[in-house]
PDB file of C-alpha atoms in Angstrom:
ATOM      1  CA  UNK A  20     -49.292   2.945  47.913  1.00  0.00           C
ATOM      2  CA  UNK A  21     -45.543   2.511  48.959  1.00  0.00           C
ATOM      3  CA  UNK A  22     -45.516   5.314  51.733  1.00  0.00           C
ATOM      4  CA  UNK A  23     -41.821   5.735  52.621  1.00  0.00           C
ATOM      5  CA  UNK A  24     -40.891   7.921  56.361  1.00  0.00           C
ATOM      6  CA  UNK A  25     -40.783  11.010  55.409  1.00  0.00           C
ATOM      7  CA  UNK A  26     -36.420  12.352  56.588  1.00  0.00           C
ATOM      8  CA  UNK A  27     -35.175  15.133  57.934  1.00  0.00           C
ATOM      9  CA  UNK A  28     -32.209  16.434  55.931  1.00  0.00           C
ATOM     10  CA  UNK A  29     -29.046  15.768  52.910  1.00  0.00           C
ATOM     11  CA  UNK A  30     -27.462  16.560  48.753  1.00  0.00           C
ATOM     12  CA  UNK A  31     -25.807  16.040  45.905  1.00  0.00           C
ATOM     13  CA  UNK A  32     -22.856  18.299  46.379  1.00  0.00           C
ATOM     14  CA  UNK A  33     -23.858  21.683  46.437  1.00  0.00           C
ATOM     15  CA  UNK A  34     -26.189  21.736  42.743  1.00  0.00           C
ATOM     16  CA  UNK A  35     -28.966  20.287  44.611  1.00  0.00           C
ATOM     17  CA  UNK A  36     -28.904  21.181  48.559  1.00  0.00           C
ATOM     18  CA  UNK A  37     -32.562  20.030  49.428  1.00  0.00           C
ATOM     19  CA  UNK A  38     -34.479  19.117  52.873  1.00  0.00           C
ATOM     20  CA  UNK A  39     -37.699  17.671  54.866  1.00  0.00           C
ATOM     21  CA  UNK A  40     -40.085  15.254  52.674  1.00  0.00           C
ATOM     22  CA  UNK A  41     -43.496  16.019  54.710  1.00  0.00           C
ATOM     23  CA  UNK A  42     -45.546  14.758  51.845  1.00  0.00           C
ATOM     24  CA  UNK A  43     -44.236  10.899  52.209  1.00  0.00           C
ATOM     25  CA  UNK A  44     -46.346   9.638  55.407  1.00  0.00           C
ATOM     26  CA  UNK A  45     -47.610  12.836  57.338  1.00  0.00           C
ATOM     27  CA  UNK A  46     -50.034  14.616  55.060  1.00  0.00           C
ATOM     28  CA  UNK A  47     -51.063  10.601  53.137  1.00  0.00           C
ATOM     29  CA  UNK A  48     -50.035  12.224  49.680  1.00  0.00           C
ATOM     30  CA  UNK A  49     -48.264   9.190  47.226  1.00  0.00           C
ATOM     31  CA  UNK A  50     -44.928   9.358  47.631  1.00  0.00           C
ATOM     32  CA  UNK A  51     -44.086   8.997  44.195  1.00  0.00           C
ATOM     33  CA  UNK A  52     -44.377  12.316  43.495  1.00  0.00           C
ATOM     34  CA  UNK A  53     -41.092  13.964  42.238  1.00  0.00           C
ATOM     35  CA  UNK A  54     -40.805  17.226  44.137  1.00  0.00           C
ATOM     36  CA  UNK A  55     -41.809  17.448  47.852  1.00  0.00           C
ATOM     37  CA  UNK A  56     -42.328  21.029  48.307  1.00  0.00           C
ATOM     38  CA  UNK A  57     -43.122  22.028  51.907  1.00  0.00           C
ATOM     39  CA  UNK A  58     -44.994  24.818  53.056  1.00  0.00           C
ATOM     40  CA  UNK A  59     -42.826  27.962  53.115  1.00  0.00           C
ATOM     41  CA  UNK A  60     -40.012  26.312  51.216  1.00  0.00           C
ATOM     42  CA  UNK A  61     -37.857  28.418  48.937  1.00  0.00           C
ATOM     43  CA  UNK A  62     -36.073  26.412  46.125  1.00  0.00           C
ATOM     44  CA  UNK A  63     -34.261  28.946  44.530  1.00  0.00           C
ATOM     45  CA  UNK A  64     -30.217  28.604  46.996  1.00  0.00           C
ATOM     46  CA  UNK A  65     -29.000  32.185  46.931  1.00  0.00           C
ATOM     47  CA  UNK A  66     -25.587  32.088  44.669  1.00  0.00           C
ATOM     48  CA  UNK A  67     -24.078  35.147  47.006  1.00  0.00           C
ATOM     49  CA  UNK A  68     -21.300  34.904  49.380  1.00  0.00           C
ATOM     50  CA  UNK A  69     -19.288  36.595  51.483  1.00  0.00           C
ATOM     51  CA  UNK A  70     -17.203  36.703  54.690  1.00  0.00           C
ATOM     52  CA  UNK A  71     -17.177  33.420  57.101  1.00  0.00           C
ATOM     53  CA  UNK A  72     -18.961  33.727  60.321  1.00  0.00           C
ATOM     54  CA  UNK A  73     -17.188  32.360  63.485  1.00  0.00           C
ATOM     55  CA  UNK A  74     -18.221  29.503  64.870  1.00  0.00           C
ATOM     56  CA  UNK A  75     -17.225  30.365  68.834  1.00  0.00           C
ATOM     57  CA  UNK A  76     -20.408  31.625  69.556  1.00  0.00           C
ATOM     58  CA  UNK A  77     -22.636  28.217  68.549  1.00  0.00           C
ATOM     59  CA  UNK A  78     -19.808  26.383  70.140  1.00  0.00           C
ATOM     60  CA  UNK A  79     -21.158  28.039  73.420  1.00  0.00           C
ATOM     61  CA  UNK A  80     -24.794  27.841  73.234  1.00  0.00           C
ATOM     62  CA  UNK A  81     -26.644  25.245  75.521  1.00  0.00           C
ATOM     63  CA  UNK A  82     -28.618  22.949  73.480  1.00  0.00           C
ATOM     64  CA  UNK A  83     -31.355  20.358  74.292  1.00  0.00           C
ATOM     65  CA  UNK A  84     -30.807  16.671  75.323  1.00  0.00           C
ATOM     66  CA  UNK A  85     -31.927  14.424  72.198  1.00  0.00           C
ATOM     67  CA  UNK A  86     -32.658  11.176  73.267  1.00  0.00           C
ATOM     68  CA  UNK A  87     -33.602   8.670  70.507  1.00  0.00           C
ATOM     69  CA  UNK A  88     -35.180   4.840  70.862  1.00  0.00           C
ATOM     70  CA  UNK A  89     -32.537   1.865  69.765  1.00  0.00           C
ATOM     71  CA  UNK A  90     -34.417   1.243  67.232  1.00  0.00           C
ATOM     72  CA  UNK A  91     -33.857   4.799  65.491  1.00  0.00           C
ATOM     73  CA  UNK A  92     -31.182   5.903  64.220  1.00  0.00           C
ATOM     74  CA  UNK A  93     -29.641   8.705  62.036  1.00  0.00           C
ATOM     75  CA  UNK A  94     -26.151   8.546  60.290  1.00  0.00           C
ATOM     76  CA  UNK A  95     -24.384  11.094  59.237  1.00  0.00           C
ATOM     77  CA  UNK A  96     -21.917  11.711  56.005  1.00  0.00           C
ATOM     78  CA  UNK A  97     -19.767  14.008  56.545  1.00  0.00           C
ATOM     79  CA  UNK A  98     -19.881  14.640  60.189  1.00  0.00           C
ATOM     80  CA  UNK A  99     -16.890  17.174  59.938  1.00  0.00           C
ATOM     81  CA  UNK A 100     -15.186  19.208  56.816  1.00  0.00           C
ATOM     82  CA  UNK A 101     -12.440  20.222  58.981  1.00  0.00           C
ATOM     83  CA  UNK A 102     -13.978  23.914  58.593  1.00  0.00           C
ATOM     84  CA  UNK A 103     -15.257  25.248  62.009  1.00  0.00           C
ATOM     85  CA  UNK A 104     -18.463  27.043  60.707  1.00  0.00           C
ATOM     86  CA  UNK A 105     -19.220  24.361  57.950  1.00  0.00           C
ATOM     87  CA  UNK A 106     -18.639  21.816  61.018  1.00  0.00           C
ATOM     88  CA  UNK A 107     -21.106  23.500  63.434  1.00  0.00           C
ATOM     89  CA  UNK A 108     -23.651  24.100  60.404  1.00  0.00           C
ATOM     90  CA  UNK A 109     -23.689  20.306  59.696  1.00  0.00           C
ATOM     91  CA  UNK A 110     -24.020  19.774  63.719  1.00  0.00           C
ATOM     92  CA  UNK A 111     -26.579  21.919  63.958  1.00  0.00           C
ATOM     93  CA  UNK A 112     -28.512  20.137  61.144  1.00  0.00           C
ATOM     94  CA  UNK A 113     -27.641  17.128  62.250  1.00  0.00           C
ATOM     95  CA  UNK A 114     -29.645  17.718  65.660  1.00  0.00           C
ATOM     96  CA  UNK A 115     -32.274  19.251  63.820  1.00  0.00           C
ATOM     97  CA  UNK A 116     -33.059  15.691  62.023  1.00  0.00           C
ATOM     98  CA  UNK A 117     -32.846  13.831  65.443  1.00  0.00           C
ATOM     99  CA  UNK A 118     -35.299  16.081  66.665  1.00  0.00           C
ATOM    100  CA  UNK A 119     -37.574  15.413  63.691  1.00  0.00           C
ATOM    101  CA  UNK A 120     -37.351  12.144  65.029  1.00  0.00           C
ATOM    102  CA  UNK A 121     -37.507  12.773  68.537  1.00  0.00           C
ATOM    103  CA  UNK A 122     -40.918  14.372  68.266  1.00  0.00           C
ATOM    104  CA  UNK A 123     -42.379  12.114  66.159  1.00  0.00           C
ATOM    105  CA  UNK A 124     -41.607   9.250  68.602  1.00  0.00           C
ATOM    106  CA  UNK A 125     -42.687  11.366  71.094  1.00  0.00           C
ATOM    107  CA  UNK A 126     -46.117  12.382  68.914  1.00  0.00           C
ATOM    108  CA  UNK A 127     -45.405  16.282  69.636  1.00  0.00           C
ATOM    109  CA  UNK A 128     -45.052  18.583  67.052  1.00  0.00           C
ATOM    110  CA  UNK A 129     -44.544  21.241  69.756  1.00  0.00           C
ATOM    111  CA  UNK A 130     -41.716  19.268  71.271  1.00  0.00           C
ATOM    112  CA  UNK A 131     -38.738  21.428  73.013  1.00  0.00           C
ATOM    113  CA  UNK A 132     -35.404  20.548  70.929  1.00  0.00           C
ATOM    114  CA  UNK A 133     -37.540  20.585  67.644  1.00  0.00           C
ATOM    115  CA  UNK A 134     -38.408  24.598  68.329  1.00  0.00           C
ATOM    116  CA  UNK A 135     -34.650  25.130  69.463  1.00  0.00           C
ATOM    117  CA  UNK A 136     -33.276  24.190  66.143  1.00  0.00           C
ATOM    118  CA  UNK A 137     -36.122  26.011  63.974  1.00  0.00           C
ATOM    119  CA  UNK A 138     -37.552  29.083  63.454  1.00  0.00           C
ATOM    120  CA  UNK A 139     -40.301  30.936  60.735  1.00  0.00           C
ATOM    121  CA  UNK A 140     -41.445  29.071  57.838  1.00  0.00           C
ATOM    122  CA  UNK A 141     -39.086  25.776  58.748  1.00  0.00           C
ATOM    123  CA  UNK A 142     -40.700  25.847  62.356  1.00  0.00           C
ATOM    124  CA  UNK A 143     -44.436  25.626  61.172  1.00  0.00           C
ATOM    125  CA  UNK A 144     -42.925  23.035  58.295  1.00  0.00           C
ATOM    126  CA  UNK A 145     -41.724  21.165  60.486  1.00  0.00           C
ATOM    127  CA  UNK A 146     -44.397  21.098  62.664  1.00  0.00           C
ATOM    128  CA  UNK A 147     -46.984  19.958  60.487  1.00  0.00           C
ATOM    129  CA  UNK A 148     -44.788  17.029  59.069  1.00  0.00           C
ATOM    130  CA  UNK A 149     -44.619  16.023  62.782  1.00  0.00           C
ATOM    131  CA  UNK A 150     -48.401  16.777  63.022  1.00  0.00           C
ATOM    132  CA  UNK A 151     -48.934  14.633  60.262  1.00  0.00           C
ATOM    133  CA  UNK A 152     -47.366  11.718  62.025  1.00  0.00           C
ATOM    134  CA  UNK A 153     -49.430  11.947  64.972  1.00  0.00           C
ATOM    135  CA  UNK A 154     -53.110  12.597  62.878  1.00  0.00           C
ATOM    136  CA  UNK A 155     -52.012   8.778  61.271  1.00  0.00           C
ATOM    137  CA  UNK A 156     -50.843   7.525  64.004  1.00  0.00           C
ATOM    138  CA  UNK A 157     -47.498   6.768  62.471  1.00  0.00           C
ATOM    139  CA  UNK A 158     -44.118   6.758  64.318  1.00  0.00           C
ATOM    140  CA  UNK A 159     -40.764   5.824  62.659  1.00  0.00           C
ATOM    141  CA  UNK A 160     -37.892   3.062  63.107  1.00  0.00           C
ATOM    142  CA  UNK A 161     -34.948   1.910  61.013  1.00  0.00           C
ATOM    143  CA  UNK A 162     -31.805   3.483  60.187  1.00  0.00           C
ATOM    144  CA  UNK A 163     -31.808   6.318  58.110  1.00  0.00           C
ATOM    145  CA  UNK A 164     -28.140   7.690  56.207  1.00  0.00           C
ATOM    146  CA  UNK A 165     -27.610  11.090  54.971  1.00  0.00           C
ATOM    147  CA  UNK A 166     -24.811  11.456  52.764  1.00  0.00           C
ATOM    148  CA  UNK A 167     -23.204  14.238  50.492  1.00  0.00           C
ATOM    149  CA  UNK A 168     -23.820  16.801  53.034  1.00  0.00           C
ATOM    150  CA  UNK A 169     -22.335  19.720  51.566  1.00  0.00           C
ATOM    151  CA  UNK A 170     -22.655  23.403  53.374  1.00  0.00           C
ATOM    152  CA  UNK A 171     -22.126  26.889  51.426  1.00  0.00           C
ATOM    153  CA  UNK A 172     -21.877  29.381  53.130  1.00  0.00           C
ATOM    154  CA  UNK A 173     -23.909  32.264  52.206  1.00  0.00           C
ATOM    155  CA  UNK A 174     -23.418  34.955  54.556  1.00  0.00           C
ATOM    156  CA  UNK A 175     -22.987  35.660  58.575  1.00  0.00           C
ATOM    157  CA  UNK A 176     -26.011  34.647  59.705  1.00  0.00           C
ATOM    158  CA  UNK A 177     -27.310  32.833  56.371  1.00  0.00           C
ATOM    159  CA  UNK A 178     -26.328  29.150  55.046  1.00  0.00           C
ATOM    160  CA  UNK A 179     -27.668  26.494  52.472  1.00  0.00           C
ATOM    161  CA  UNK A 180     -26.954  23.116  53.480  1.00  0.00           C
ATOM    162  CA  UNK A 181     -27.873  20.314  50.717  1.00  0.00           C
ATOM    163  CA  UNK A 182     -27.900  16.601  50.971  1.00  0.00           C
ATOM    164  CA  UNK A 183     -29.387  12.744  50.189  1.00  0.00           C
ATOM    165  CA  UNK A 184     -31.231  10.679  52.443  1.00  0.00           C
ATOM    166  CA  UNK A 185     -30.998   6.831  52.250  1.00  0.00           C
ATOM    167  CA  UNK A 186     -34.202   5.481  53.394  1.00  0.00           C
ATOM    168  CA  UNK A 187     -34.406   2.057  52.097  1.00  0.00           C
ATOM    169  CA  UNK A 188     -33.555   0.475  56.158  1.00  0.00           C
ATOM    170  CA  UNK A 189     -36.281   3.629  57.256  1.00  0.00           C
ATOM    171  CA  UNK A 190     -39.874   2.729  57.788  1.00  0.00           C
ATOM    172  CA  UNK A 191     -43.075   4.486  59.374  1.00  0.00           C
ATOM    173  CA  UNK A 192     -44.637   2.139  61.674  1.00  0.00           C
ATOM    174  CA  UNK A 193     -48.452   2.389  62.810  1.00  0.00           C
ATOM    175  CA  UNK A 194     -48.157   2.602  66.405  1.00  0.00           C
ATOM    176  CA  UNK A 195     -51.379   0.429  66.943  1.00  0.00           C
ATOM    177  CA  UNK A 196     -50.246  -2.293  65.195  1.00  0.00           C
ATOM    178  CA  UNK A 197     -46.459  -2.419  64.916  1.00  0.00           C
ATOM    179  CA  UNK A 198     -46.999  -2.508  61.086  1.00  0.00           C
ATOM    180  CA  UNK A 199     -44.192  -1.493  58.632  1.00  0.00           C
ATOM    181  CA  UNK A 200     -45.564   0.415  55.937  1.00  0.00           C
ATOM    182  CA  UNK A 201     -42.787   1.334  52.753  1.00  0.00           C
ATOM    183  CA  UNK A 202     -40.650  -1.870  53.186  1.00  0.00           C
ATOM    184  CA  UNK A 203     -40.076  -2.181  49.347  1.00  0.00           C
ATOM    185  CA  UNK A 204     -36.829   0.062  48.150  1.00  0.00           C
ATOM    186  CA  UNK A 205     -37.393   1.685  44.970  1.00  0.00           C
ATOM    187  CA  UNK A 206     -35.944   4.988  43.803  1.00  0.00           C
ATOM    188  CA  UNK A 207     -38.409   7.055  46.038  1.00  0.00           C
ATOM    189  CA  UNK A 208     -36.607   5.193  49.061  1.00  0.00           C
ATOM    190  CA  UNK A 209     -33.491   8.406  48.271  1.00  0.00           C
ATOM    191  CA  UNK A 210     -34.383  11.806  48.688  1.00  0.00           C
ATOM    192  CA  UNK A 211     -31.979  15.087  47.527  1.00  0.00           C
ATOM    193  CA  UNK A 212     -32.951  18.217  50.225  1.00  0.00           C
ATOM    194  CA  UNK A 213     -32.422  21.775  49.962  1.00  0.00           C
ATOM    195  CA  UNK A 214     -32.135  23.362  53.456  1.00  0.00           C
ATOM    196  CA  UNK A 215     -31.555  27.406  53.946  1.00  0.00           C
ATOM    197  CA  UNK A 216     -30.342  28.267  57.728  1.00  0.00           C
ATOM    198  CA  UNK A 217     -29.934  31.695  59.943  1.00  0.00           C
ATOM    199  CA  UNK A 218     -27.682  31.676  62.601  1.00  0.00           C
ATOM    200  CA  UNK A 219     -29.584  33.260  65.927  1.00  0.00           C
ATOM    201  CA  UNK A 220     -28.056  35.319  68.559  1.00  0.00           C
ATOM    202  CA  UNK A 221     -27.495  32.086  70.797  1.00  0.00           C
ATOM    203  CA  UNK A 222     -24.942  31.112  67.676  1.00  0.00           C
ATOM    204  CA  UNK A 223     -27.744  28.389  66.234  1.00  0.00           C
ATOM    205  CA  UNK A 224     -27.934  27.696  63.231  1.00  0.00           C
ATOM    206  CA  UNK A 225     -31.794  27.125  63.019  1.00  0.00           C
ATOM    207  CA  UNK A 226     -33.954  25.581  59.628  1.00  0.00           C
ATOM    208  CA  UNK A 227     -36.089  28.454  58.261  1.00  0.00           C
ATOM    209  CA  UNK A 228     -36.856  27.293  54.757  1.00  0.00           C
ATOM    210  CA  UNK A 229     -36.657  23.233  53.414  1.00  0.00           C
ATOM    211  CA  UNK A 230     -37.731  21.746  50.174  1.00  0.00           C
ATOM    212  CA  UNK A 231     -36.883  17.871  49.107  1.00  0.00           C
ATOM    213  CA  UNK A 232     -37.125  15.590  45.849  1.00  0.00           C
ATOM    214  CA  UNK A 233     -37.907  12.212  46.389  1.00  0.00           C
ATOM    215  CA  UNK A 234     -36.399  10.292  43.605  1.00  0.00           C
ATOM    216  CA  UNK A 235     -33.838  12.490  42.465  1.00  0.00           C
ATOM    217  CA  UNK A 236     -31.447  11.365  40.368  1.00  0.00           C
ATOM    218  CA  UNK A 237     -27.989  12.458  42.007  1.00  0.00           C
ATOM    219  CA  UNK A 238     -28.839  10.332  45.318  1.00  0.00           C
ATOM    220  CA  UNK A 239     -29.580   6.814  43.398  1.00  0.00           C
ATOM    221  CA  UNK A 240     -26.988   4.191  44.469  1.00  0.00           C
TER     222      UNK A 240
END
């Protein structure tokens, strides 16, 4: 079984915004499955729009500290559209997926900055991917891109954000033993996410729903 790390966050433009791939290493499922549908996840992206939200008050909010080990990192594509609110969405997501990361490494599913930038159904989501990490005693390394990040804007307090992930330099390690496990790239090693966001009264935007598809088309090289 090629078990991939299971990513935070990414899309192929706005058609397919998708999110967190729990099933990958966490719960032990074959990662070859198509659709990675997480517990709570909606995949139907409301079409609706309306006015833009300011960004001023997110701007202001204190957020966590993310620290991540050198040998983890997360890079992002876009990191700015030049729109403030679309800018702070895709910051806020962006430090959402670090601390995925950051409490995997750190084996706590209750850790700090990973309740900060969730709430509802993407809290206890996210959660038990992290939770599935620790029960295998799994951490992560290697370099992970997201790319396509595309942000639409849904409502005041209500976003979709969609995205790929690039996981082929991405690995879950066994902590015991320092073993890579899903070294070999194959089309599972990309993953299109669907992520649906609220905006709190602190101005962060926090993950409440996430659904991914490992494999998908749109995010092949």
């Amino acid at each position: 079984m090629n078990r991939r790390r299971p990513t935070p966050l990414t899309a192929i433009a706005l058609a397919a915004v998708a999110a967190l791939s729990l099933s990958a290493c966490g719960s032990g499922e074959d990662s070859s499955k198509g659709n990675d549908a997480i517990a709570g996840a909606d995949t139907e992206a409301d079409s609706s729009t309306s006015a833009s939200p300011s960004a001023s008050a997110s701007d202001a909010a204190e957020r966590p500290t993310i620290k991540l080990p050198s040998d983890v990192k997360d890079v992002f594509t876009p990191e700015e559209t030049g729109k403030p609110v679309e800018d702070a969405i895709l910051r806020d997501n962006a430090e959402l997926v670090r601390a995925l990361d950051a409490a995997i490494v750190a084996q706590n599913p209750r850790l700090p900055a990973l309740e900060f930038y969730t709430e509802g159904e993407g809290a206890a989501a996210a959660e038990k991917w992290v939770q599935g990490f620790k029960d295998a005693g799994w951490t992560v390394t290697g370099t992970t891109r997201y790319f396509d990040r595309a942000v639409k804007v849904k409502s005041e307090t209500s976003a979709a954000i969609g995205y790929c992930a690039d996981e082929s330099k991405a690995y879950s390690k066994i902590i015991k033993t320092g073993e890579l496990t899903g070294t070999k790239v194959t089309k599972d090693s990309y993953v299109a996410y669907n992520v649906e966001v609220s905006k709190n009264e602190q101005g962060i935007w926090e993950l409440v729903k996430i659904t991914s598809t490992r494999g998908a088309a749109g995010c092949q090289p």
